C-alpha cells in the first residue's frame, strides 16, 4: 500500500503546526521507529447519511453530529470493524459535516477512525468506555510531556484545567489533544454549548477541522501526510494511522 513521498517535502512538514503539535501521544510507551517511508493516502470514504449535513441558516442551531450517519450503516460497520458504535457515530458525523463545510478537504471517516485507534483504542484505553452520550469515562489523560526520552517537553499551558497537571501539559481525550491545540481548534460537535475534549463528538469534529486546516486536500498523498504529521511527527505513527484507515474500508467495506 505504501510508497515513498519525495524527500524534499520533509523539510516543509517540520514547520506545520509549530508549538501546537500533538507531539507524541501519552497512551503508549515510546518505541524506536523502524526505517519507514511516508505512506500513500488511504482511500477516503464517507458513510451513508441519515440526512444531509446541511449548514443551518444564520441564527439556527446545528444538528448534533452523532445523528448524521445512517443507523443501520453504523451497526453494520461497527460489527465488521470492531469500532464501538458510539465512537463510530462521532467519526462519521464529523466526516459528513466537514464534507459540507469544507468540501475541498475530502476527509474520510476512516482517517478519523485510524487516529482514534492509534491514540486511544477508540476511547477504550486502560478500561475506559464510551458512554451513550459520547462522554469517555474515565477520562483518558496521557503522561506528562516533560521531555523524557521519546516525548516532547511542553510546560503547562492551561493551568491544569483540561489535564489536571499544573506543571506539564498532557494529551487528553479519545483523540489525545494537548491543551494548546484544543484551545485553538475546539469544536462543539455535540451541540451542548461547550467544547469538551473528553466528549467524543467534540473531539472527533475538532480533529476533523484540525486535519483539514493542516493538510488541505486529504485525498492527495501530500495533503494526507501533512495533516497526520501535524497530529504527530512520527513516521511510524503516520504509517500506523494509514494502515488502520485503509483496513477499515478494505477490501470492499463502506
PDB file of C-alpha atoms in Angstrom:
ATOM      1  CA  UNK A   1       0.000   0.000   0.000  1.00  0.00           C
ATOM      2  CA  UNK A   2       2.836   2.388   0.778  1.00  0.00           C
ATOM      3  CA  UNK A   3       5.192   4.258  -1.459  1.00  0.00           C
ATOM      4  CA  UNK A   4       7.821   6.862  -0.689  1.00  0.00           C
ATOM      5  CA  UNK A   5       6.918  10.517  -0.963  1.00  0.00           C
ATOM      6  CA  UNK A   6       9.561  12.919  -2.278  1.00  0.00           C
ATOM      7  CA  UNK A   7      12.169  13.538   0.387  1.00  0.00           C
ATOM      8  CA  UNK A   8      12.228  17.254  -0.470  1.00  0.00           C
ATOM      9  CA  UNK A   9       8.816  17.527   1.214  1.00  0.00           C
ATOM     10  CA  UNK A  10      10.062  16.599   4.627  1.00  0.00           C
ATOM     11  CA  UNK A  11      11.606  19.972   5.440  1.00  0.00           C
ATOM     12  CA  UNK A  12       8.214  21.565   4.782  1.00  0.00           C
ATOM     13  CA  UNK A  13       6.493  19.125   7.108  1.00  0.00           C
ATOM     14  CA  UNK A  14       8.570  20.292  10.047  1.00  0.00           C
ATOM     15  CA  UNK A  15       7.049  23.765  10.050  1.00  0.00           C
ATOM     16  CA  UNK A  16       3.456  22.539  10.310  1.00  0.00           C
ATOM     17  CA  UNK A  17       1.575  23.478  13.457  1.00  0.00           C
ATOM     18  CA  UNK A  18       4.632  24.641  15.420  1.00  0.00           C
ATOM     19  CA  UNK A  19       4.131  24.582  19.153  1.00  0.00           C
ATOM     20  CA  UNK A  20       0.588  23.296  18.849  1.00  0.00           C
ATOM     21  CA  UNK A  21       1.549  19.866  17.554  1.00  0.00           C
ATOM     22  CA  UNK A  22       0.040  16.981  19.427  1.00  0.00           C
ATOM     23  CA  UNK A  23       3.667  15.961  19.737  1.00  0.00           C
ATOM     24  CA  UNK A  24       3.522  12.386  20.993  1.00  0.00           C
ATOM     25  CA  UNK A  25       0.571  10.528  22.426  1.00  0.00           C
ATOM     26  CA  UNK A  26       0.798   9.689  26.113  1.00  0.00           C
ATOM     27  CA  UNK A  27      -1.134   6.455  25.602  1.00  0.00           C
ATOM     28  CA  UNK A  28       1.787   4.186  24.870  1.00  0.00           C
ATOM     29  CA  UNK A  29       5.427   3.719  25.751  1.00  0.00           C
ATOM     30  CA  UNK A  30       7.746   5.275  23.172  1.00  0.00           C
ATOM     31  CA  UNK A  31       9.109   2.789  20.651  1.00  0.00           C
ATOM     32  CA  UNK A  32      12.094   3.021  18.347  1.00  0.00           C
ATOM     33  CA  UNK A  33      10.632   3.662  14.906  1.00  0.00           C
ATOM     34  CA  UNK A  34      11.673   1.363  12.069  1.00  0.00           C
ATOM     35  CA  UNK A  35      13.083   2.752   8.840  1.00  0.00           C
ATOM     36  CA  UNK A  36       9.855   3.735   7.073  1.00  0.00           C
ATOM     37  CA  UNK A  37       8.790   5.996   4.274  1.00  0.00           C
ATOM     38  CA  UNK A  38       5.637   8.077   4.441  1.00  0.00           C
ATOM     39  CA  UNK A  39       2.631   6.127   3.149  1.00  0.00           C
ATOM     40  CA  UNK A  40       0.226   6.885   0.362  1.00  0.00           C
ATOM     41  CA  UNK A  41      -3.091   8.385   1.422  1.00  0.00           C
ATOM     42  CA  UNK A  42      -5.617   5.695   2.296  1.00  0.00           C
ATOM     43  CA  UNK A  43      -8.917   5.764   0.458  1.00  0.00           C
ATOM     44  CA  UNK A  44     -11.162   8.429   1.970  1.00  0.00           C
ATOM     45  CA  UNK A  45     -14.757   7.271   2.481  1.00  0.00           C
ATOM     46  CA  UNK A  46     -17.973   8.901   3.642  1.00  0.00           C
ATOM     47  CA  UNK A  47     -20.718   6.868   5.361  1.00  0.00           C
ATOM     48  CA  UNK A  48     -24.315   6.562   4.338  1.00  0.00           C
ATOM     49  CA  UNK A  49     -26.082   9.625   5.722  1.00  0.00           C
ATOM     50  CA  UNK A  50     -29.351   9.600   7.641  1.00  0.00           C
ATOM     51  CA  UNK A  51     -29.983  13.154   6.437  1.00  0.00           C
ATOM     52  CA  UNK A  52     -27.928  15.810   4.631  1.00  0.00           C
ATOM     53  CA  UNK A  53     -25.459  17.572   6.913  1.00  0.00           C
ATOM     54  CA  UNK A  54     -26.660  20.990   5.844  1.00  0.00           C
ATOM     55  CA  UNK A  55     -25.224  24.252   7.105  1.00  0.00           C
ATOM     56  CA  UNK A  56     -28.056  25.911   9.038  1.00  0.00           C
ATOM     57  CA  UNK A  57     -29.378  29.351   8.281  1.00  0.00           C
ATOM     58  CA  UNK A  58     -27.878  32.185  10.342  1.00  0.00           C
ATOM     59  CA  UNK A  59     -29.154  32.032  13.911  1.00  0.00           C
ATOM     60  CA  UNK A  60     -30.394  28.452  13.580  1.00  0.00           C
ATOM     61  CA  UNK A  61     -28.826  25.645  15.666  1.00  0.00           C
ATOM     62  CA  UNK A  62     -26.504  22.999  14.267  1.00  0.00           C
ATOM     63  CA  UNK A  63     -27.599  19.373  14.460  1.00  0.00           C
ATOM     64  CA  UNK A  64     -25.536  17.097  16.774  1.00  0.00           C
ATOM     65  CA  UNK A  65     -23.114  15.212  14.563  1.00  0.00           C
ATOM     66  CA  UNK A  66     -23.707  11.793  16.153  1.00  0.00           C
ATOM     67  CA  UNK A  67     -27.069  11.531  14.392  1.00  0.00           C
ATOM     68  CA  UNK A  68     -25.842  12.304  10.881  1.00  0.00           C
ATOM     69  CA  UNK A  69     -24.915   8.778   9.754  1.00  0.00           C
ATOM     70  CA  UNK A  70     -27.483   6.111   8.924  1.00  0.00           C
ATOM     71  CA  UNK A  71     -28.153   3.891  11.954  1.00  0.00           C
ATOM     72  CA  UNK A  72     -28.172   0.613  10.023  1.00  0.00           C
ATOM     73  CA  UNK A  73     -24.905   1.574   8.338  1.00  0.00           C
ATOM     74  CA  UNK A  74     -23.375   2.301  11.740  1.00  0.00           C
ATOM     75  CA  UNK A  75     -24.489  -1.048  13.149  1.00  0.00           C
ATOM     76  CA  UNK A  76     -23.099  -2.977  10.187  1.00  0.00           C
ATOM     77  CA  UNK A  77     -19.744  -1.191  10.117  1.00  0.00           C
ATOM     78  CA  UNK A  78     -19.310  -1.341  13.897  1.00  0.00           C
ATOM     79  CA  UNK A  79     -19.828  -5.099  13.757  1.00  0.00           C
ATOM     80  CA  UNK A  80     -17.456  -5.536  10.823  1.00  0.00           C
ATOM     81  CA  UNK A  81     -14.643  -3.342  12.180  1.00  0.00           C
ATOM     82  CA  UNK A  82     -14.980  -3.756  15.946  1.00  0.00           C
ATOM     83  CA  UNK A  83     -15.145   0.014  16.408  1.00  0.00           C
ATOM     84  CA  UNK A  84     -17.546   0.909  19.253  1.00  0.00           C
ATOM     85  CA  UNK A  85     -20.690   2.202  17.572  1.00  0.00           C
ATOM     86  CA  UNK A  86     -20.813   5.413  19.600  1.00  0.00           C
ATOM     87  CA  UNK A  87     -17.234   6.260  18.627  1.00  0.00           C
ATOM     88  CA  UNK A  88     -18.032   5.408  15.009  1.00  0.00           C
ATOM     89  CA  UNK A  89     -21.012   7.769  15.113  1.00  0.00           C
ATOM     90  CA  UNK A  90     -18.649  10.566  16.131  1.00  0.00           C
ATOM     91  CA  UNK A  91     -16.116   9.828  13.376  1.00  0.00           C
ATOM     92  CA  UNK A  92     -18.762   9.538  10.686  1.00  0.00           C
ATOM     93  CA  UNK A  93     -20.723  12.579  11.821  1.00  0.00           C
ATOM     94  CA  UNK A  94     -17.572  14.687  11.807  1.00  0.00           C
ATOM     95  CA  UNK A  95     -16.675  13.491   8.304  1.00  0.00           C
ATOM     96  CA  UNK A  96     -20.181  14.158   6.983  1.00  0.00           C
ATOM     97  CA  UNK A  97     -20.216  17.665   8.438  1.00  0.00           C
ATOM     98  CA  UNK A  98     -16.829  18.735   7.078  1.00  0.00           C
ATOM     99  CA  UNK A  99     -17.860  17.316   3.699  1.00  0.00           C
ATOM    100  CA  UNK A 100     -20.405  20.137   3.692  1.00  0.00           C
ATOM    101  CA  UNK A 101     -18.446  22.897   5.396  1.00  0.00           C
ATOM    102  CA  UNK A 102     -15.028  22.057   3.861  1.00  0.00           C
ATOM    103  CA  UNK A 103     -15.739  20.080   0.679  1.00  0.00           C
ATOM    104  CA  UNK A 104     -12.225  20.712  -0.620  1.00  0.00           C
ATOM    105  CA  UNK A 105     -10.777  18.718   2.298  1.00  0.00           C
ATOM    106  CA  UNK A 106     -12.013  15.262   1.271  1.00  0.00           C
ATOM    107  CA  UNK A 107     -11.635  13.818   4.780  1.00  0.00           C
ATOM    108  CA  UNK A 108     -12.999  10.303   5.238  1.00  0.00           C
ATOM    109  CA  UNK A 109     -14.414   8.814   8.422  1.00  0.00           C
ATOM    110  CA  UNK A 110     -11.768   6.106   8.244  1.00  0.00           C
ATOM    111  CA  UNK A 111      -8.901   8.567   8.733  1.00  0.00           C
ATOM    112  CA  UNK A 112     -10.507   9.793  11.955  1.00  0.00           C
ATOM    113  CA  UNK A 113     -11.031   6.177  12.985  1.00  0.00           C
ATOM    114  CA  UNK A 114      -7.404   5.367  12.240  1.00  0.00           C
ATOM    115  CA  UNK A 115      -6.268   8.183  14.524  1.00  0.00           C
ATOM    116  CA  UNK A 116      -8.776   7.181  17.194  1.00  0.00           C
ATOM    117  CA  UNK A 117      -7.485   3.612  17.168  1.00  0.00           C
ATOM    118  CA  UNK A 118      -3.840   4.614  17.484  1.00  0.00           C
ATOM    119  CA  UNK A 119      -4.478   7.324  20.080  1.00  0.00           C
ATOM    120  CA  UNK A 120      -6.918   5.636  22.454  1.00  0.00           C
ATOM    121  CA  UNK A 121      -8.226   2.364  21.002  1.00  0.00           C
ATOM    122  CA  UNK A 122     -11.432   4.225  20.166  1.00  0.00           C
ATOM    123  CA  UNK A 123     -11.880   5.587  23.677  1.00  0.00           C
ATOM    124  CA  UNK A 124     -11.337   2.252  25.431  1.00  0.00           C
ATOM    125  CA  UNK A 125      -7.706   2.631  26.502  1.00  0.00           C
ATOM    126  CA  UNK A 126      -6.987   1.360  30.026  1.00  0.00           C
ATOM    127  CA  UNK A 127     -10.568   0.257  30.618  1.00  0.00           C
ATOM    128  CA  UNK A 128     -12.275   3.482  29.564  1.00  0.00           C
ATOM    129  CA  UNK A 129     -15.713   3.288  27.920  1.00  0.00           C
ATOM    130  CA  UNK A 130     -17.670   5.491  25.552  1.00  0.00           C
ATOM    131  CA  UNK A 131     -20.983   6.368  27.202  1.00  0.00           C
ATOM    132  CA  UNK A 132     -24.210   6.676  25.175  1.00  0.00           C
ATOM    133  CA  UNK A 133     -23.919  10.477  25.324  1.00  0.00           C
ATOM    134  CA  UNK A 134     -20.405  10.314  23.858  1.00  0.00           C
ATOM    135  CA  UNK A 135     -18.584  11.018  27.082  1.00  0.00           C
ATOM    136  CA  UNK A 136     -15.476   8.889  27.635  1.00  0.00           C
ATOM    137  CA  UNK A 137     -15.202   7.625  31.192  1.00  0.00           C
ATOM    138  CA  UNK A 138     -12.889   7.535  32.983  1.00  0.00           C
ATOM    139  CA  UNK A 139     -11.157  10.374  31.205  1.00  0.00           C
ATOM    140  CA  UNK A 140      -8.129   9.359  29.138  1.00  0.00           C
ATOM    141  CA  UNK A 141      -5.146  11.516  30.086  1.00  0.00           C
ATOM    142  CA  UNK A 142      -1.631  10.912  28.809  1.00  0.00           C
ATOM    143  CA  UNK A 143       1.662  11.040  30.628  1.00  0.00           C
ATOM    144  CA  UNK A 144       3.383  14.357  31.385  1.00  0.00           C
ATOM    145  CA  UNK A 145       5.081  15.831  28.330  1.00  0.00           C
ATOM    146  CA  UNK A 146       8.176  16.635  30.344  1.00  0.00           C
ATOM    147  CA  UNK A 147      10.895  15.985  27.803  1.00  0.00           C
ATOM    148  CA  UNK A 148      11.537  12.404  28.856  1.00  0.00           C
ATOM    149  CA  UNK A 149      13.242  10.303  26.142  1.00  0.00           C
ATOM    150  CA  UNK A 150      10.888   9.987  23.173  1.00  0.00           C
ATOM    151  CA  UNK A 151       8.493  12.685  24.336  1.00  0.00           C
ATOM    152  CA  UNK A 152       8.143  16.420  23.775  1.00  0.00           C
ATOM    153  CA  UNK A 153       8.743  18.965  26.528  1.00  0.00           C
ATOM    154  CA  UNK A 154       5.635  21.138  26.853  1.00  0.00           C
ATOM    155  CA  UNK A 155       5.257  23.153  30.069  1.00  0.00           C
ATOM    156  CA  UNK A 156       1.702  23.655  31.321  1.00  0.00           C
ATOM    157  CA  UNK A 157      -0.432  25.931  29.143  1.00  0.00           C
ATOM    158  CA  UNK A 158      -3.891  25.588  30.713  1.00  0.00           C
ATOM    159  CA  UNK A 159      -3.327  25.759  34.468  1.00  0.00           C
ATOM    160  CA  UNK A 160      -4.304  22.093  34.632  1.00  0.00           C
ATOM    161  CA  UNK A 161      -7.875  22.824  33.534  1.00  0.00           C
ATOM    162  CA  UNK A 162      -8.034  20.073  30.911  1.00  0.00           C
ATOM    163  CA  UNK A 163      -5.358  17.635  32.035  1.00  0.00           C
ATOM    164  CA  UNK A 164      -5.169  18.140  35.805  1.00  0.00           C
ATOM    165  CA  UNK A 165      -1.440  18.934  35.639  1.00  0.00           C
ATOM    166  CA  UNK A 166      -0.208  22.428  36.511  1.00  0.00           C
ATOM    167  CA  UNK A 167       3.421  21.684  35.669  1.00  0.00           C
ATOM    168  CA  UNK A 168       3.334  19.908  32.295  1.00  0.00           C
ATOM    169  CA  UNK A 169       0.813  19.516  29.515  1.00  0.00           C
ATOM    170  CA  UNK A 170      -0.660  16.078  28.868  1.00  0.00           C
ATOM    171  CA  UNK A 171      -2.635  14.808  25.894  1.00  0.00           C
ATOM    172  CA  UNK A 172      -6.321  14.473  26.752  1.00  0.00           C
ATOM    173  CA  UNK A 173      -9.413  12.681  25.496  1.00  0.00           C
ATOM    174  CA  UNK A 174     -10.029   9.913  22.973  1.00  0.00           C
ATOM    175  CA  UNK A 175      -8.317  11.881  20.196  1.00  0.00           C
ATOM    176  CA  UNK A 176      -5.436  12.933  22.520  1.00  0.00           C
ATOM    177  CA  UNK A 177      -5.198  16.686  22.130  1.00  0.00           C
ATOM    178  CA  UNK A 178      -2.692  18.731  24.049  1.00  0.00           C
ATOM    179  CA  UNK A 179      -4.390  21.711  25.741  1.00  0.00           C
ATOM    180  CA  UNK A 180      -2.769  24.339  23.497  1.00  0.00           C
ATOM    181  CA  UNK A 181      -4.096  22.661  20.360  1.00  0.00           C
ATOM    182  CA  UNK A 182      -7.538  22.183  21.881  1.00  0.00           C
ATOM    183  CA  UNK A 183      -7.725  25.873  22.763  1.00  0.00           C
ATOM    184  CA  UNK A 184      -7.065  26.840  19.149  1.00  0.00           C
ATOM    185  CA  UNK A 185      -9.320  24.331  17.368  1.00  0.00           C
ATOM    186  CA  UNK A 186     -12.010  23.171  19.835  1.00  0.00           C
ATOM    187  CA  UNK A 187     -15.404  22.373  18.273  1.00  0.00           C
ATOM    188  CA  UNK A 188     -18.826  21.621  19.754  1.00  0.00           C
ATOM    189  CA  UNK A 189     -19.850  18.513  17.852  1.00  0.00           C
ATOM    190  CA  UNK A 190     -22.443  17.520  20.452  1.00  0.00           C
ATOM    191  CA  UNK A 191     -24.100  20.970  20.248  1.00  0.00           C
ATOM    192  CA  UNK A 192     -24.123  21.187  24.038  1.00  0.00           C
ATOM    193  CA  UNK A 193     -22.996  24.803  24.059  1.00  0.00           C
ATOM    194  CA  UNK A 194     -19.435  23.984  25.149  1.00  0.00           C
ATOM    195  CA  UNK A 195     -16.430  22.012  23.920  1.00  0.00           C
ATOM    196  CA  UNK A 196     -15.014  19.077  25.881  1.00  0.00           C
ATOM    197  CA  UNK A 197     -12.002  17.013  24.703  1.00  0.00           C
ATOM    198  CA  UNK A 198     -13.388  14.025  26.643  1.00  0.00           C
ATOM    199  CA  UNK A 199     -16.670  14.107  24.691  1.00  0.00           C
ATOM    200  CA  UNK A 200     -16.303  12.056  21.507  1.00  0.00           C
ATOM    201  CA  UNK A 201     -18.336  14.250  19.162  1.00  0.00           C
ATOM    202  CA  UNK A 202     -16.440  17.361  20.218  1.00  0.00           C
ATOM    203  CA  UNK A 203     -13.092  15.554  19.961  1.00  0.00           C
ATOM    204  CA  UNK A 204     -13.795  13.981  16.556  1.00  0.00           C
ATOM    205  CA  UNK A 205     -15.036  17.207  14.998  1.00  0.00           C
ATOM    206  CA  UNK A 206     -12.070  19.110  16.402  1.00  0.00           C
ATOM    207  CA  UNK A 207      -9.738  16.507  14.915  1.00  0.00           C
ATOM    208  CA  UNK A 208     -11.521  16.799  11.561  1.00  0.00           C
ATOM    209  CA  UNK A 209     -11.138  20.586  11.493  1.00  0.00           C
ATOM    210  CA  UNK A 210      -7.501  20.367  12.577  1.00  0.00           C
ATOM    211  CA  UNK A 211      -6.680  17.804   9.882  1.00  0.00           C
ATOM    212  CA  UNK A 212      -8.375  19.851   7.169  1.00  0.00           C
ATOM    213  CA  UNK A 213      -6.585  23.016   8.283  1.00  0.00           C
ATOM    214  CA  UNK A 214      -3.236  21.209   8.317  1.00  0.00           C
ATOM    215  CA  UNK A 215      -3.442  19.189   5.112  1.00  0.00           C
ATOM    216  CA  UNK A 216      -5.770  20.928   2.692  1.00  0.00           C
ATOM    217  CA  UNK A 217      -6.750  18.182   0.224  1.00  0.00           C
ATOM    218  CA  UNK A 218      -6.638  14.917   2.164  1.00  0.00           C
ATOM    219  CA  UNK A 219      -7.358  12.838  -0.917  1.00  0.00           C
ATOM    220  CA  UNK A 220      -3.805  13.576  -2.095  1.00  0.00           C
ATOM    221  CA  UNK A 221      -0.776  11.785  -0.663  1.00  0.00           C
ATOM    222  CA  UNK A 222       0.896  15.064   0.243  1.00  0.00           C
ATOM    223  CA  UNK A 223      -2.157  16.603   1.875  1.00  0.00           C
ATOM    224  CA  UNK A 224      -2.999  13.498   3.887  1.00  0.00           C
ATOM    225  CA  UNK A 225       0.550  13.071   5.156  1.00  0.00           C
ATOM    226  CA  UNK A 226       0.829  16.772   6.019  1.00  0.00           C
ATOM    227  CA  UNK A 227      -2.389  16.515   8.034  1.00  0.00           C
ATOM    228  CA  UNK A 228      -1.367  13.451  10.028  1.00  0.00           C
ATOM    229  CA  UNK A 229       2.192  14.684  10.540  1.00  0.00           C
ATOM    230  CA  UNK A 230       0.680  17.804  12.105  1.00  0.00           C
ATOM    231  CA  UNK A 231      -1.028  15.447  14.540  1.00  0.00           C
ATOM    232  CA  UNK A 232       2.190  13.569  15.336  1.00  0.00           C
ATOM    233  CA  UNK A 233       5.616  13.909  13.709  1.00  0.00           C
ATOM    234  CA  UNK A 234       6.477  10.208  13.904  1.00  0.00           C
ATOM    235  CA  UNK A 235       6.786   8.387  10.561  1.00  0.00           C
ATOM    236  CA  UNK A 236       5.793   5.174  12.339  1.00  0.00           C
ATOM    237  CA  UNK A 237       2.676   6.891  13.668  1.00  0.00           C
ATOM    238  CA  UNK A 238       1.667   8.092  10.198  1.00  0.00           C
ATOM    239  CA  UNK A 239       2.080   4.570   8.829  1.00  0.00           C
ATOM    240  CA  UNK A 240       0.049   3.073  11.686  1.00  0.00           C
ATOM    241  CA  UNK A 241      -2.819   5.501  11.073  1.00  0.00           C
ATOM    242  CA  UNK A 242      -2.722   4.840   7.329  1.00  0.00           C
ATOM    243  CA  UNK A 243      -2.800   1.075   7.828  1.00  0.00           C
ATOM    244  CA  UNK A 244      -5.794   1.216  10.178  1.00  0.00           C
ATOM    245  CA  UNK A 245      -7.620   3.725   7.990  1.00  0.00           C
ATOM    246  CA  UNK A 246      -7.207   1.553   4.915  1.00  0.00           C
ATOM    247  CA  UNK A 247      -8.097  -1.664   6.752  1.00  0.00           C
ATOM    248  CA  UNK A 248     -11.415  -0.173   7.878  1.00  0.00           C
ATOM    249  CA  UNK A 249     -12.543   0.205   4.268  1.00  0.00           C
ATOM    250  CA  UNK A 250     -10.822  -2.787   2.639  1.00  0.00           C
ATOM    251  CA  UNK A 251     -11.257  -4.811   0.584  1.00  0.00           C
ATOM    252  CA  UNK A 252     -14.838  -3.788  -0.098  1.00  0.00           C
ATOM    253  CA  UNK A 253     -16.017  -2.062   3.059  1.00  0.00           C
ATOM    254  CA  UNK A 254     -18.228   1.035   3.024  1.00  0.00           C
TER     255      UNK A 254
END
